[in-house]
Coordinates of C-alpha atoms in Angstrom, one line a residue:
X21 CA -56.7 -48.2 44.4
X22 CA -53.0 -47.4 44.3
X23 CA -53.4 -43.7 44.9
X24 CA -51.7 -42.5 48.1
X25 CA -52.3 -38.9 49.1
X26 CA -50.0 -38.9 52.0
X27 CA -48.5 -35.4 51.8
X28 CA -50.4 -33.8 54.6
X29 CA -48.2 -34.2 57.6
X30 CA -49.3 -36.6 60.4
X31 CA -52.9 -36.5 59.1
X32 CA -53.9 -39.6 61.1
X33 CA -52.8 -37.9 64.3
X34 CA -55.6 -35.3 64.0
X35 CA -58.5 -37.7 63.5
X36 CA -61.2 -36.9 66.0
X37 CA -60.1 -33.3 66.6
X38 CA -63.1 -31.2 67.6
X39 CA -64.2 -27.6 67.1
X40 CA -63.6 -27.1 70.8
X41 CA -59.9 -28.0 70.3
X42 CA -59.7 -25.5 67.4
X43 CA -61.2 -22.9 69.7
X44 CA -58.7 -23.7 72.5
X45 CA -55.7 -23.5 70.2
X46 CA -57.0 -20.2 68.8
X47 CA -57.4 -18.8 72.3
X48 CA -53.9 -20.0 73.2
X49 CA -52.5 -18.1 70.2
X50 CA -54.4 -15.0 71.1
X51 CA -52.9 -15.1 74.6
X52 CA -49.4 -16.1 73.3
X53 CA -48.8 -15.4 69.6
X54 CA -45.3 -16.8 69.9
X55 CA -46.4 -20.3 70.9
X56 CA -45.2 -22.1 67.8
X57 CA -46.4 -25.5 68.8
X58 CA -50.0 -24.3 69.2
X59 CA -49.8 -22.5 65.8
X60 CA -48.5 -25.6 64.1
X61 CA -51.1 -27.9 65.7
X62 CA -53.9 -25.5 64.8
X63 CA -52.7 -25.3 61.2
X64 CA -52.5 -29.1 61.1
X65 CA -56.0 -29.6 62.3
X66 CA -57.4 -26.9 59.9
X67 CA -55.6 -28.5 56.9
X68 CA -57.0 -31.9 57.9
X69 CA -60.5 -30.4 58.2
X70 CA -60.3 -29.1 54.6
X71 CA -59.6 -25.5 55.6
X72 CA -56.1 -25.1 54.1
X73 CA -56.7 -21.4 53.3
X74 CA -57.4 -20.7 57.0
X75 CA -54.3 -22.8 57.9
X76 CA -52.2 -20.6 55.7
X77 CA -53.6 -17.5 57.3
X78 CA -52.7 -18.9 60.8
X79 CA -49.2 -19.7 59.6
X80 CA -48.7 -16.3 57.9
X81 CA -49.4 -14.6 61.3
X82 CA -46.5 -16.2 63.0
X83 CA -43.7 -13.9 64.3
X84 CA -41.0 -13.2 61.7
X85 CA -38.5 -15.2 63.7
X86 CA -40.6 -18.3 63.2
X87 CA -41.3 -18.0 59.5
X88 CA -38.0 -19.7 58.6
X89 CA -38.7 -22.6 61.0
X90 CA -38.5 -25.9 59.1
X91 CA -41.6 -27.3 60.9
X92 CA -43.6 -24.2 60.0
X93 CA -42.4 -24.4 56.4
X94 CA -43.4 -28.1 56.3
X95 CA -46.8 -27.4 57.7
X96 CA -47.3 -24.6 55.2
X97 CA -46.4 -27.0 52.4
X98 CA -49.0 -29.4 53.6
X99 CA -51.6 -26.7 53.4
X100 CA -50.5 -25.7 49.9
X101 CA -50.7 -29.3 48.8
X102 CA -54.2 -29.7 50.2
X103 CA -55.1 -26.5 48.4
X104 CA -53.7 -27.9 45.2
X105 CA -51.2 -25.1 44.9
X106 CA -48.4 -27.3 43.6
X107 CA -46.4 -24.4 42.1
X108 CA -46.4 -22.6 45.4
X109 CA -45.4 -25.8 47.2
X110 CA -42.6 -26.4 44.6
X111 CA -41.1 -23.0 45.2
X112 CA -41.3 -23.4 49.0
X113 CA -39.7 -26.8 49.0
X114 CA -36.9 -25.6 46.7
X115 CA -36.1 -22.6 48.9
X116 CA -36.1 -24.8 52.1
X117 CA -34.0 -27.6 50.6
X118 CA -31.4 -25.0 49.6
X119 CA -31.0 -24.3 53.4
X120 CA -31.4 -27.9 54.8
X121 CA -31.8 -31.4 53.4
X122 CA -34.3 -32.0 56.2
X123 CA -36.0 -35.4 56.0
X124 CA -39.5 -34.0 56.3
X125 CA -38.8 -31.7 53.4
X126 CA -37.3 -34.5 51.3
X127 CA -40.4 -36.6 52.0
X128 CA -42.6 -33.7 50.8
X129 CA -40.5 -33.2 47.8
X130 CA -40.7 -36.9 46.9
X131 CA -44.5 -37.0 47.4
X132 CA -45.0 -33.8 45.3
X133 CA -42.8 -35.2 42.5
X134 CA -44.8 -38.5 42.7
X135 CA -48.0 -36.5 42.4
X136 CA -46.7 -34.7 39.3
X137 CA -45.4 -38.0 37.8
X138 CA -41.7 -37.1 38.1
X139 CA -40.9 -40.7 39.2
X140 CA -37.2 -40.6 38.9
X141 CA -37.0 -37.3 40.8
X142 CA -39.4 -38.7 43.4
X143 CA -37.2 -41.7 44.0
X144 CA -34.1 -39.6 44.4
X145 CA -35.6 -37.5 47.2
X146 CA -37.3 -40.5 48.9
X147 CA -34.2 -42.6 48.9
X148 CA -32.2 -39.7 50.3
X149 CA -34.8 -39.2 53.0
X150 CA -34.8 -43.0 53.8
X151 CA -31.0 -42.9 54.4
X152 CA -31.8 -40.6 57.3
X153 CA -35.0 -42.3 58.5
X154 CA -35.2 -45.9 57.1
X155 CA -38.3 -46.7 59.1
X156 CA -40.5 -44.0 57.6
X157 CA -43.1 -46.2 56.1
X158 CA -44.9 -43.4 54.4
X159 CA -41.7 -42.8 52.3
X160 CA -41.2 -46.5 51.6
X161 CA -44.8 -46.7 50.4
X162 CA -44.3 -43.6 48.1
X163 CA -41.1 -45.1 46.8
X164 CA -42.9 -48.3 45.9
X165 CA -45.8 -46.5 44.4
X166 CA -43.4 -44.7 42.0
X167 CA -42.8 -48.2 40.5
X168 CA -46.5 -49.1 40.6
X169 CA -47.2 -46.0 38.5
X170 CA -44.9 -47.5 35.9
X171 CA -46.6 -50.9 36.2
X172 CA -43.5 -52.4 37.9
X173 CA -45.4 -54.2 40.6
X174 CA -42.7 -56.8 41.3
X175 CA -40.1 -54.1 41.8
X176 CA -42.4 -52.2 44.1
X177 CA -42.9 -55.3 46.2
X178 CA -39.2 -55.9 46.3
X179 CA -38.7 -52.4 47.7
X180 CA -41.3 -53.0 50.4
X181 CA -39.7 -56.3 51.4
X182 CA -36.2 -54.8 51.4
X183 CA -37.0 -52.0 53.8
X184 CA -39.2 -54.0 56.1
X185 CA -36.6 -56.8 56.3
X186 CA -34.2 -54.2 57.7
X187 CA -36.6 -53.6 60.6
X188 CA -37.6 -57.1 61.8
X189 CA -38.5 -55.8 65.2
X190 CA -41.0 -53.2 63.9
X191 CA -44.7 -54.2 64.4
X192 CA -45.7 -51.2 62.2
X193 CA -43.3 -52.3 59.5
X194 CA -44.8 -55.8 59.5
X195 CA -48.3 -54.4 59.3
X196 CA -47.3 -52.2 56.4
X197 CA -45.7 -55.3 54.7
X198 CA -48.9 -57.4 55.3
X199 CA -51.2 -54.7 53.9
X200 CA -49.0 -54.3 50.9
X201 CA -48.9 -58.0 50.2
X202 CA -52.6 -58.3 50.7
X203 CA -53.3 -55.6 48.1
X204 CA -50.9 -57.1 45.6
X205 CA -52.5 -60.6 45.7
X206 CA -50.2 -62.5 48.2
X207 CA -52.5 -63.5 51.1
X208 CA -50.1 -66.1 52.3
X209 CA -47.3 -63.6 52.6
X210 CA -49.7 -61.1 54.2
X211 CA -50.8 -63.6 56.8
X212 CA -47.2 -64.4 57.7
X213 CA -46.5 -60.7 58.1
X214 CA -49.6 -60.1 60.3
X215 CA -48.6 -63.1 62.5
X216 CA -45.2 -61.5 63.1
X217 CA -46.9 -58.2 63.8
X218 CA -49.1 -60.0 66.4
X219 CA -46.1 -61.6 68.0
X220 CA -44.3 -58.2 68.2
X221 CA -47.3 -56.4 69.7
X222 CA -49.3 -59.0 71.6
X223 CA -51.5 -56.5 73.3
X224 CA -52.6 -54.8 70.1
X225 CA -55.7 -56.1 68.3
X226 CA -54.8 -54.6 64.9
X227 CA -53.1 -57.7 63.7
X228 CA -56.2 -59.8 64.7
X229 CA -58.4 -57.5 62.6
X230 CA -56.1 -57.9 59.6
X231 CA -56.0 -61.7 60.0
X232 CA -59.8 -61.8 60.3
X233 CA -60.1 -59.8 57.1
X234 CA -57.9 -62.3 55.3
X235 CA -60.1 -65.1 56.6
X236 CA -63.2 -63.4 55.6
X237 CA -61.9 -62.8 52.1
X238 CA -61.0 -66.4 51.8
X239 CA -64.4 -67.6 52.9
X240 CA -63.1 -68.8 56.3
X241 CA -66.0 -67.2 58.2
X242 CA -65.8 -69.4 61.3
X243 CA -62.2 -68.5 61.8
X244 CA -62.8 -64.8 61.2
X245 CA -65.7 -64.9 63.7
X246 CA -63.6 -66.7 66.3
X247 CA -60.9 -64.1 66.0
X248 CA -63.3 -61.2 66.4
X249 CA -65.0 -62.9 69.3
X250 CA -61.6 -63.1 71.1
X251 CA -60.9 -59.4 70.4
X252 CA -64.3 -58.4 71.6
X253 CA -63.9 -60.4 74.8
X254 CA -60.8 -58.4 75.6
X255 CA -62.1 -55.1 74.2
X256 CA -65.9 -55.1 74.1
X257 CA -66.0 -51.5 72.8
X258 CA -63.6 -52.0 70.0
X259 CA -65.5 -50.3 67.1
X260 CA -63.6 -51.8 64.2
X261 CA -64.0 -55.3 65.7
X262 CA -67.7 -54.7 66.2
X263 CA -68.1 -53.6 62.6
X264 CA -66.2 -56.6 61.3
X265 CA -68.2 -58.9 63.5
X266 CA -71.4 -57.4 62.1
X267 CA -70.2 -57.9 58.6
X268 CA -69.4 -61.5 59.3
X269 CA -72.8 -62.1 60.9
X270 CA -74.5 -60.4 58.0
X271 CA -72.8 -62.8 55.6
X272 CA -73.3 -65.9 57.6
X273 CA -76.6 -65.2 59.4
X274 CA -75.1 -66.0 62.8
X275 CA -75.6 -64.1 66.0
X276 CA -73.1 -63.2 68.7
X277 CA -73.4 -65.4 71.7

């Protein structure tokens, strides 16, 4: 699946947000309507929880002095995107970009154009954005996906390799490269990238999970099980590792020691 709905800002950062947090943010705004950070966080959580209409209401109630704030505009664009109001988002982005070529706006412009199949326009905005923030992997992925949409897989992979090669010290960049190569049928290249990720971030078990997934896909169940056992020895409550171990055991009929 090549689709990449990554327009909602920082969507992964709001996983696990609770109704209690929404209530707390709402109360904070009741006490201090000018608290922009609370308003933006509340809108972000609401958009993630599939309530973009409510998020737009929250943003529309901001003091007039904040309504031209680029962060508020970007959050509003995310809600419009989630709502499917691409025309409204298009107008908002155009108006904001006329004021500032802010990287967050350029990213949203590139993602919206990608969604609407304006691939050349998408690339122009994403490349401009990446000149300012070359390690924004969301933008690199979108740029590569613009070529995938035209069935230019080799060019897409070249783009991914080009940008990740410029950040050899980025564990996140190596993870992105490994995941891309795995999905494009290059497990050997993916493994190498995950090994670099592991070396750059030795205390992080994410690379081990990816390596075990590669082993599992190649039928190397003993190796995958060994890797997961090592992770669980360090982190006995690591839920992804527990799930992966269960999958391995279900396939092999083995039991944890």
